[in-house]
Each structure stands twice: as structure tokens, then as C-alpha cells.
Amino acid sequence: MPGGALHQLFEDRVRAEPDRTAVITDRARLSYRRLDERANRLARHLTETVRLPAGGLVAIRTVRTPDVLVAVLGVLKAGGAYAVVGPESTEPPGLHVRARITHQAHLARVDDGSGRPVICLDTDAAAIDAHSGDPLDEPAATGAQAAVLLTAGTTGARRGMPVSHELLRAAYDAWAEVYRLTGDDQVLVTAAPDTTEFNSGWIRTLGAGATLILTRSEAFTVADTDPVTAASLLDDGTELPGLRLVAIGGERLRLDEQVRLGSRLAPGARLISVYGPTEVAGCGTWFETGQLRGPVEDPERHAYLGQPFPGCAARIRKGQIWLTPPGGGDAVPTGDLGRQQGSGPLEFRGRMAHRVTVDGRTVDTYRVETALAGHPRVDEAVVGEGGGRLIAYVLPAPRSASPGAETVRSHLTGVVPAADIPSTVVPITSLPRNSAGKVDRKALVRPPARSAGKPAGSKGGGGAFNAEDRAVAGLAVAFPVAIMSFLFTDVIWPGSTDLSLVPDPWAWFFRGLYVAESLALAAGVWFLIGGRRLMSSLNRPKGLTSAAHLAIVYLLASWWPQDNLYRLAAKQDWPRQAALVYTFNVPLMIAAGVVAAWAVWGALKSDPEDQK
């Protein structure tokens, strides 16, 4: 095999420095020798007991470390290929699995009843440990395929991408030239074991003879992580002595973020942004700010991918990025859009799958998202489509209040086409992310269509209030109403608040009642103006929501006239008493029933479609 098998990189390090620490987790600390012995025992078990054929695919259905590393190396040493699949995930179609490795806790989910061998690393430990930890007497025949890497699944179902030993060896050589890891490095890798990012991380680290750190409780000199985790590492004020390199992959890193995070590092330390889709085994391009020829205007609107790793190539074809994997081969489309000005660094311009169609036209959501990122109160934004309208999910900047919908639309006016301005703005506290740190757009909750406002400049949008505007307007009206009702009660109902014959302290109880009635009237006025949109967001039937809205207004506002009329009515004036009962008391009972029906509707209707 040209270049040798992938696991030979690790075995070379075992022979060179067997007692150097290979991996540190919360559960264990293994030297290269100990990790190699455990992998050798598993390899013998796979070859002698399971009879794994050369190139046979083994699904590793656990993410517990360091067991997953033992399993990966054991499969490779046995001549097989591995695919790391989370125990709670579904194996992608097309995986021709010959055996599975897991733990007893996941056995019921992992064993598909096909009769293929399932090895439990905990309950089968005695049988595995019975084998020798020495290298195999005769190395197993190795197939060309080393692994099947799973795509992130952020734009569709996860797919398996076969990768060869030759490709991963070439990728290691390319990474080694850029990362420049040494045996003295402590490399923190934060991606989950079932991701391409983790696969790249362990190969880079163990291939260099460094120590793989899989816990945040240990010191590290290199951080191999995603943008969110990098920000938490560098922004919390903790001193990180010896940190010389931060490599950020997964989600794209904006230039302003890269500059800000880089400023947190000690002089001479490097921060690079790494771009490597699964289609090229995680090895594509890399970028650090030194590749720029000068200052960039509006850095928050740019995300650079940089230049190809050694042995790779990047091209733009009809706006789409095509990458040639390390070591050569056919260029593959990434599904990402990009541009390149002259010989400058490659720039990311969004994903084709993230573009949406609204009213028959295609909207470039990335253009809107980068424009929103320029707002001082927006940390991150994601734009999508739901119910035939554009929705902007806005994550406020740290320590800032979320900008209102009209503020967001005003910011976008004149920056993006009017038709691309989202009609609905949803403030959020965090973005859903997958195990690699990428935004999972499929997990974003679509708000009900009837809660949507109108975009600025659209038909009917100029005079429409959104929920925030209505709430503010309601408060502006409610306070004067409370004051006026308290002052003019005796004008409307002379004598109704006369307390001259009531001794203290009881008179103060009634004065408190009069204040409460005025406040309830004001609350009813506020809810009449601002409550309807708030109630609509809970996705109840439109007619029931309207009825419940008016019922709540009645429950709040009716106490002011009701109590004043009751106080002026003679006790034996039966016609007036009956009129008051059927004007106020009976409607109050009905209103309470309507509100109760609205409140429990979601529990009564299990199918959301039945609520429309």
C-alpha cells in the first residue's frame, strides 16, 4: 500500500516512545504502549473469534472515550474499516456492516437481529483480555478502505463517505505541514467521536506522537475545536499558559470573530480557521489573517476559507466550491458557495442548501445573515423559511437586549433587497448545534404563521404593529386609563365610593379595592391592545384564541363598572339585581370557561394540524 496503512502512523510512535502519554480523558490516562496493547487484544479478538474479513466494515456504536479509540485502532489492526456511529443514532443506509462494537447499555438498540456479531467492550472484556497484547504475529491483510466517515447531516440525512488509507495518510502529511504538531504538544479535541472533526483530530495528534486531550480539566497547548467552544475557552478570562495554536473547524468563522479571538492569544500564538468537508476526509483549506493583503471593510460580513492544504486544490465553478482531496483525485463539489479575488484567499459565501424560495424567488439567506451580523446588538443570526415567509432567528450580542423586529428590519433596509427582509424576527437564547458544533437548522422551531408581522415596505406593513409594538402601545394607554378611572368614578357613579360612614381601618380596605378595580381596568385595556398577538404565538385555533382574548379582557375590565353599579343598587331592587347578575356575573362565568378551554386546548389536541 503506497504510504502504508493509517494505523502504522500510530504504531511508529509506539515503537519510538511507548511510555509517552497518548490520551487523557475524564475516565482514563493511557500511554502509547497501553493503548496499543488494548487495540492489539481487540484486533486478535476480531480476527480469531469474529473472523473479520480484510476490509470488513465494523460499526463502532459508542462514543465513550478512550474506548472508541481502542475500537478504531483495533479494527484497523485487524484489517477492517471503521464507521463511528453514535449509539442513539441510526446507521445510514448503504453501510454493509460485518460486526458492531458497543457497550452493554446500548445493546438493545444496536443489535439489529441480523445475526452479525456484536462485541460489548464491557461485558466481553474478559474474552478480549484473554488475547495477547503483543502485535499480531502476522499483520492482517488490510483492505484499501480505512473508514466510512459520516456527514454532519445539517442539510439532510447523514451519509457515509468511504475514505481510503492512502487518502488519510496524505491528509495527515498535509495537516502536519500546517499544524506543525510535536510530541510535546497536548492537543485538546472537543468534537464528538462520531464526527469527521474528531477523526481528523486523533489522526493529527497520535500521528505526531502528541497527547490527545479529551477533557477540559487538563492543560493543553493546542485547541482543536469549533467557534462556540473556542469563544468559551478564550473569553472566560482564564489564563491558558503555553497555548500556541487554536484550530477552529465546524461552523464557518467570521473575520471579525477570528480577529477578536486571535487578540486573546499570547504573542506568537496562532489561530487558524480550518475548512474540510467530509467529502475530502476533513482536509480542504486553512486560513489565518496573515494571508490577507490588507484591512478588510466590514469584517463581520466576511468568512475566509483561505488557501488549500498542501496536496489539495480548490476551485470555484459557477459560484460553487470544488475541492481536490489531498494526494490528488477527482475534484468534488462541496455544496458551499465561494468567491476568490485574484490570488487572494478563498471566501465562503454560504451553502446552496440554505437558500430558500419565497413567493417564487430564491433568497440568499447568507447575505441576510451577514448583514444582520453587522448590527451591534446581534451576535449571530440564522435566516430560514417557514409557512411561505422569511424568518430571522436572532441571537443577541452578549449582555445586550434583543433588538426588536422593527429595529432589525430597519437595519436591513437598503442593505438587502426589500423582498429579502424577514417578515418574522424570533429572538433566541442559543442556536441548536450538532455534535460537531455546526448550527442544526432543522432543529429551529418555526413560529406560527399567524404571528408573523409584515416586512418593511411590504403591502399593508407600514401600519401593522408587531407584538412588541402592541405591548408598548398598550402600556402607553393603560396608565392614563387607570388614573382617569380612579379620579372620575364618583363623577360617573355619584356616591359609589363614599366612605364617610365606614370607620377605620375598614375604610382603607375599601380604598384598596377601588385602586385594584382601576388597575384591573387598565390591565384589561392593555391586554385588549397587546394581548392578541401574544396569545397567537401559542398555536391555538384562531377563533378560540379571539374568544379567549376578549374573555380575558372582560374578566379584567368588568370589575370597575360592576362593583360601582352593585354598590348603588338597593338590596331588594330585584329587577336591577337580576340585570346586574346577567350583565356581569353570568358573562364572567362564561369568560372563565372560554379561557379554561383555550388554556387546555394543546393537551386535548395531540395533532398540531387539528389546531389550525
XYZ file of C-alpha atoms in Angstrom, residues 5 42 79 91 129 158 162 217 231 254 326 335-336 340 365 393 423 425 435 455 529 548-549 567 570:
25
model
C -1.694 1.831 6.360
C -9.311 -6.313 20.322
C -7.532 -5.329 8.605
C -26.824 3.819 10.780
C -8.347 -9.530 27.556
C -26.352 11.741 7.350
C -15.763 5.874 2.223
C -9.744 19.599 33.117
C -15.014 31.605 22.352
C -16.362 35.323 10.556
C -5.016 15.547 -0.586
C -22.327 22.333 -1.819
C -20.779 25.545 -0.490
C -11.899 34.445 -4.819
C -30.039 33.738 3.266
C -33.585 33.852 14.351
C -41.225 39.218 7.956
C -37.948 38.003 13.785
C -22.019 17.191 17.814
C -41.714 43.348 6.283
C -54.270 46.168 22.611
C -60.288 33.813 24.912
C -58.635 37.161 24.251
C -72.830 49.406 45.452
C -80.693 48.591 46.634
